[in-house]
Amino acid sequence: MQRKVYDYSAYSYARKKRNNVKKRTRYETMRFIAVALICLLVGVLLYTNLHKSSKITLVAKKYYAVEVGSYASESTALYFASTIKKRGGAGGIFYDGSYRVFASVYLSKEDAQSVAQKMLDSDLNGKMYVFEFKKTKIDFSDGKTLFLKELANSFTAFLELLLAASLDYDMDSISGSEIMQMMDNTLNDIEAYYEKLTKLVDDEAKDTALHKMQDFLLEQKTVASQLKGGTLDGSDVKPACFDMLLVCERLYSYYGGEE
């Protein structure tokens, strides 16, 4: 009986041919997926261009104030606030169910606690009050994210600049003229922000978030203008710090906090 001889070369070719078919099938599948992904990406880009949006996140913040009294009547709070201002304090008022009067605001908890304790040691009312701003997201309809992010964060940045300058001024490590120069620079920045923001508002007339940001920017300008020109001392800086704190509080409250 003659032994059957297998043609391995033919088998090898057939196997390669089958593998090539599989490779082509795999390639075609990958090409289909790639085309689908490109189409999806193009669709996303088209949608983004038609529906621009900028979601800005404001990080959570804490500021520490020294409270000197809490009153049911606004007129009483105003009276004591004016007394605090005459003594060189902030004389700021914040309402959260009662009218709280404040002498100063600080970046650090330790500074606020130290000042409050010194007031208690001098038989004066003084306790720390924490202003806490929760993480907040702002959804603008315009897509200029970098500018809007810088703008939205400029408010707390300016507040922190003021608070640092106020503390340095109390420690005689910065002069009134240096603070006024800071305000000149800040006002120039605010003017530039406002000009650019106005153009966005004109283009996005229905974006209430942009419109409201204009209002807050004008409030910031008012605070900076308080410390511009003439002579300047600590009794000017502390009220400006508290005014700017309230601007930031209203900004965070308006756009809404999230847990």
Tab-separated table of C-alpha atoms in Angstrom:
chain	number	residue	atom	x	y	z
A	1	MET	CA	0.000	0.000	0.000
A	2	GLN	CA	1.450	3.306	-1.079
A	3	ARG	CA	1.852	5.851	1.721
A	4	LYS	CA	0.036	9.108	1.171
A	5	VAL	CA	2.389	12.046	1.109
A	6	TYR	CA	1.062	15.313	2.453
A	7	ASP	CA	1.981	18.478	0.675
A	8	TYR	CA	2.991	20.597	3.664
A	9	SER	CA	3.996	23.463	1.468
A	10	ALA	CA	0.474	23.638	0.121
A	11	TYR	CA	-0.929	23.422	3.657
A	12	SER	CA	1.389	26.188	4.772
A	13	TYR	CA	0.215	28.399	1.923
A	14	ALA	CA	-3.413	27.646	2.672
A	15	ARG	CA	-2.888	28.500	6.335
A	16	LYS	CA	-1.161	31.763	5.416
A	17	LYS	CA	-3.987	32.539	3.059
A	18	ARG	CA	-6.546	31.977	5.804
A	19	ASN	CA	-4.493	34.160	8.179
A	20	ASN	CA	-4.346	36.886	5.564
A	21	VAL	CA	-8.100	36.753	5.242
A	22	LYS	CA	-8.388	37.084	9.029
A	23	LYS	CA	-5.952	39.998	9.028
A	24	ARG	CA	-7.900	41.778	6.328
A	25	THR	CA	-11.092	41.200	8.282
A	26	ARG	CA	-9.478	42.496	11.460
A	27	TYR	CA	-8.063	45.512	9.582
A	28	GLU	CA	-11.433	46.301	8.067
A	29	THR	CA	-13.028	46.145	11.534
A	30	MET	CA	-10.406	48.484	12.956
A	31	ARG	CA	-10.817	50.839	10.016
A	32	PHE	CA	-14.583	50.891	10.587
A	33	ILE	CA	-14.086	51.718	14.272
A	34	ALA	CA	-11.584	54.459	13.395
A	35	VAL	CA	-13.961	56.025	10.875
A	36	ALA	CA	-16.792	55.879	13.415
A	37	LEU	CA	-14.631	57.571	16.051
A	38	ILE	CA	-13.594	60.303	13.613
A	39	CYS	CA	-17.231	60.927	12.712
A	40	LEU	CA	-18.095	61.118	16.412
A	41	LEU	CA	-15.240	63.550	17.054
A	42	VAL	CA	-16.283	65.759	14.139
A	43	GLY	CA	-19.835	65.738	15.480
A	44	VAL	CA	-18.645	66.769	18.935
A	45	LEU	CA	-16.533	69.581	17.479
A	46	LEU	CA	-19.435	70.825	15.385
A	47	TYR	CA	-21.744	70.736	18.398
A	48	THR	CA	-19.140	72.536	20.503
A	49	ASN	CA	-18.794	75.288	17.912
A	50	LEU	CA	-22.552	75.677	17.664
A	51	HIS	CA	-23.144	75.419	21.421
A	52	LYS	CA	-20.087	76.923	23.110
A	53	SER	CA	-19.937	76.610	26.864
A	54	SER	CA	-17.468	77.298	29.628
A	55	LYS	CA	-17.868	75.575	32.962
A	56	ILE	CA	-15.749	77.324	35.561
A	57	THR	CA	-15.116	75.944	39.030
A	58	LEU	CA	-14.498	78.248	41.970
A	59	VAL	CA	-12.680	76.347	44.695
A	60	ALA	CA	-13.920	76.365	48.278
A	61	LYS	CA	-12.536	79.185	50.412
A	62	LYS	CA	-12.396	80.143	54.085
A	63	TYR	CA	-11.705	83.558	55.583
A	64	TYR	CA	-11.488	84.361	59.278
A	65	ALA	CA	-13.040	87.500	60.739
A	66	VAL	CA	-13.103	89.003	64.217
A	67	GLU	CA	-16.680	89.689	65.298
A	68	VAL	CA	-17.263	92.329	67.963
A	69	GLY	CA	-21.022	92.112	68.321
A	70	SER	CA	-24.296	90.728	66.971
A	71	TYR	CA	-27.483	92.817	66.938
A	72	ALA	CA	-31.148	92.392	66.068
A	73	SER	CA	-31.443	95.982	64.863
A	74	GLU	CA	-29.591	97.259	61.798
A	75	SER	CA	-29.465	100.775	63.223
A	76	THR	CA	-27.725	99.490	66.357
A	77	ALA	CA	-25.248	97.549	64.229
A	78	LEU	CA	-24.548	100.663	62.142
A	79	TYR	CA	-23.865	102.680	65.283
A	80	PHE	CA	-21.313	100.203	66.626
A	81	ALA	CA	-19.830	99.700	63.161
A	82	SER	CA	-19.134	103.434	62.871
A	83	THR	CA	-17.478	103.343	66.298
A	84	ILE	CA	-15.240	100.475	65.179
A	85	LYS	CA	-14.265	102.386	62.014
A	86	LYS	CA	-13.306	105.460	64.043
A	87	ARG	CA	-10.979	103.224	66.056
A	88	GLY	CA	-9.285	101.958	62.898
A	89	GLY	CA	-11.219	98.728	62.401
A	90	ALA	CA	-13.221	97.432	59.459
A	91	GLY	CA	-16.611	98.271	60.915
A	92	GLY	CA	-18.184	95.806	58.511
A	93	ILE	CA	-21.702	94.430	58.859
A	94	PHE	CA	-22.922	91.031	57.694
A	95	TYR	CA	-26.497	89.814	58.073
A	96	ASP	CA	-27.226	86.106	58.565
A	97	GLY	CA	-30.287	86.316	60.769
A	98	SER	CA	-28.706	88.968	62.951
A	99	TYR	CA	-26.522	91.959	62.133
A	100	ARG	CA	-22.941	91.007	62.927
A	101	VAL	CA	-20.296	93.726	63.265
A	102	PHE	CA	-16.657	92.958	62.450
A	103	ALA	CA	-13.367	94.592	63.333
A	104	SER	CA	-11.105	92.810	60.834
A	105	VAL	CA	-10.667	89.878	58.436
A	106	TYR	CA	-7.670	87.565	58.032
A	107	LEU	CA	-6.373	84.866	55.732
A	108	SER	CA	-5.253	82.678	58.616
A	109	LYS	CA	-7.242	81.228	61.476
A	110	GLU	CA	-4.340	81.839	63.855
A	111	ASP	CA	-4.271	85.592	63.167
A	112	ALA	CA	-8.006	85.935	63.775
A	113	GLN	CA	-7.837	83.914	66.992
A	114	SER	CA	-4.895	85.967	68.228
A	115	VAL	CA	-6.654	89.297	67.642
A	116	ALA	CA	-9.896	88.037	69.194
A	117	GLN	CA	-8.008	86.884	72.295
A	118	LYS	CA	-6.244	90.232	72.641
A	119	MET	CA	-9.628	91.953	72.543
A	120	LEU	CA	-10.963	89.642	75.252
A	121	ASP	CA	-7.868	90.292	77.357
A	122	SER	CA	-8.667	94.007	77.067
A	123	ASP	CA	-12.239	93.427	78.247
A	124	LEU	CA	-13.631	93.939	74.734
A	125	ASN	CA	-15.969	91.704	72.800
A	126	GLY	CA	-14.148	89.601	70.274
A	127	LYS	CA	-14.618	86.185	68.724
A	128	MET	CA	-13.691	84.482	65.493
A	129	TYR	CA	-16.277	84.095	62.748
A	130	VAL	CA	-15.563	81.932	59.687
A	131	PHE	CA	-16.756	82.970	56.248
A	132	GLU	CA	-16.909	79.730	54.281
A	133	PHE	CA	-17.539	79.723	50.540
A	134	LYS	CA	-18.431	76.329	49.096
A	135	LYS	CA	-17.050	74.983	45.849
A	136	THR	CA	-19.087	76.559	43.075
A	137	LYS	CA	-19.535	75.934	39.358
A	138	ILE	CA	-20.453	78.650	36.873
A	139	ASP	CA	-21.800	77.664	33.464
A	140	PHE	CA	-21.183	80.375	30.870
A	141	SER	CA	-22.581	79.975	27.370
A	142	ASP	CA	-19.444	81.400	25.761
A	143	GLY	CA	-16.486	79.098	25.163
A	144	LYS	CA	-13.591	81.365	26.150
A	145	THR	CA	-12.744	79.213	29.141
A	146	LEU	CA	-9.262	80.492	30.003
A	147	PHE	CA	-10.310	84.146	30.162
A	148	LEU	CA	-13.489	83.427	32.116
A	149	LYS	CA	-11.633	81.192	34.569
A	150	GLU	CA	-9.077	83.928	35.199
A	151	LEU	CA	-11.845	86.505	35.579
A	152	ALA	CA	-13.958	84.406	37.959
A	153	ASN	CA	-10.972	83.741	40.204
A	154	SER	CA	-9.825	87.377	40.205
A	155	PHE	CA	-12.298	88.276	42.963
A	156	THR	CA	-10.890	86.075	45.728
A	157	ALA	CA	-7.374	86.771	44.410
A	158	PHE	CA	-7.954	90.501	44.948
A	159	LEU	CA	-9.484	89.889	48.379
A	160	GLU	CA	-6.446	87.869	49.427
A	161	LEU	CA	-4.129	90.574	48.089
A	162	LEU	CA	-5.972	93.135	50.233
A	163	LEU	CA	-5.900	90.937	53.341
A	164	ALA	CA	-2.173	90.308	52.981
A	165	ALA	CA	-1.516	94.018	52.384
A	166	SER	CA	-3.598	94.980	55.423
A	167	LEU	CA	-1.633	92.640	57.685
A	168	ASP	CA	1.689	93.832	56.250
A	169	TYR	CA	0.618	97.434	56.761
A	170	ASP	CA	-0.187	96.765	60.419
A	171	MET	CA	3.296	95.269	60.791
A	172	ASP	CA	4.920	98.293	59.069
A	173	SER	CA	6.330	96.101	56.293
A	174	ILE	CA	4.469	97.931	53.524
A	175	SER	CA	3.625	101.600	53.015
A	176	GLY	CA	0.369	103.278	52.107
A	177	SER	CA	1.843	104.446	48.798
A	178	GLU	CA	2.741	100.846	47.920
A	179	ILE	CA	-0.845	99.769	48.582
A	180	MET	CA	-2.114	102.601	46.378
A	181	GLN	CA	0.219	101.430	43.617
A	182	MET	CA	-1.270	97.937	43.970
A	183	MET	CA	-4.717	99.462	43.552
A	184	ASP	CA	-3.621	101.303	40.407
A	185	ASN	CA	-2.428	98.005	38.938
A	186	THR	CA	-5.624	96.269	40.029
A	187	LEU	CA	-7.811	98.962	38.473
A	188	ASN	CA	-5.932	98.586	35.190
A	189	ASP	CA	-6.585	94.836	35.304
A	190	ILE	CA	-10.262	95.403	36.106
A	191	GLU	CA	-10.629	97.818	33.182
A	192	ALA	CA	-9.080	95.242	30.841
A	193	TYR	CA	-11.355	92.502	32.205
A	194	TYR	CA	-14.413	94.704	31.858
A	195	GLU	CA	-13.620	95.689	28.277
A	196	LYS	CA	-13.182	92.072	27.206
A	197	LEU	CA	-16.217	90.937	29.182
A	198	THR	CA	-18.372	93.629	27.571
A	199	LYS	CA	-17.562	92.201	24.138
A	200	LEU	CA	-18.615	88.744	25.300
A	201	VAL	CA	-21.839	90.118	26.765
A	202	ASP	CA	-22.615	91.827	23.450
A	203	ASP	CA	-22.114	88.507	21.641
A	204	GLU	CA	-23.995	86.459	24.242
A	205	ALA	CA	-26.876	88.788	25.120
A	206	LYS	CA	-28.934	86.054	26.803
A	207	ASP	CA	-26.163	84.792	29.074
A	208	THR	CA	-27.263	86.060	32.489
A	209	ALA	CA	-24.135	84.589	34.106
A	210	LEU	CA	-21.971	86.919	32.022
A	211	HIS	CA	-24.205	89.920	32.738
A	212	LYS	CA	-24.021	89.304	36.484
A	213	MET	CA	-20.253	88.946	36.313
A	214	GLN	CA	-20.165	92.498	34.945
A	215	ASP	CA	-21.987	93.711	38.053
A	216	PHE	CA	-19.532	91.962	40.361
A	217	LEU	CA	-16.617	93.421	38.406
A	218	LEU	CA	-17.989	96.931	38.932
A	219	GLU	CA	-18.304	96.220	42.667
A	220	GLN	CA	-14.682	95.095	42.723
A	221	LYS	CA	-13.705	98.305	40.942
A	222	THR	CA	-15.530	100.346	43.593
A	223	VAL	CA	-13.549	98.642	46.370
A	224	ALA	CA	-10.211	99.220	44.630
A	225	SER	CA	-11.114	102.866	43.994
A	226	GLN	CA	-11.532	103.417	47.752
A	227	LEU	CA	-7.779	102.964	48.161
A	228	LYS	CA	-6.640	105.082	45.241
A	229	GLY	CA	-5.302	108.607	45.553
A	230	GLY	CA	-4.741	110.919	48.500
A	231	THR	CA	-3.325	109.540	51.724
A	232	LEU	CA	-3.981	106.072	53.046
A	233	ASP	CA	-3.804	104.398	56.433
A	234	GLY	CA	-5.004	101.236	58.159
A	235	SER	CA	-8.450	102.687	58.750
A	236	ASP	CA	-8.919	102.722	54.965
A	237	VAL	CA	-7.608	99.229	54.247
A	238	LYS	CA	-9.647	97.220	56.758
A	239	PRO	CA	-13.069	98.475	55.558
A	240	ALA	CA	-12.007	97.782	51.966
A	241	CYS	CA	-11.053	94.223	52.954
A	242	PHE	CA	-14.472	93.623	54.447
A	243	ASP	CA	-16.261	95.220	51.487
A	244	MET	CA	-14.395	92.898	49.132
A	245	LEU	CA	-15.193	89.920	51.360
A	246	LEU	CA	-18.890	90.714	50.952
A	247	VAL	CA	-18.488	91.008	47.169
A	248	CYS	CA	-17.004	87.497	47.125
A	249	GLU	CA	-19.736	86.220	49.425
A	250	ARG	CA	-22.417	87.548	47.073
A	251	LEU	CA	-20.623	86.112	44.039
A	252	TYR	CA	-20.429	82.609	45.537
A	253	SER	CA	-24.010	82.842	46.773
A	254	TYR	CA	-25.352	84.004	43.421
A	255	TYR	CA	-23.768	81.249	41.354
A	256	GLY	CA	-24.643	78.670	43.979
A	257	GLY	CA	-22.529	76.309	46.051
A	258	GLU	CA	-22.347	72.558	45.642
A	259	GLU	CA	-21.413	69.963	48.179
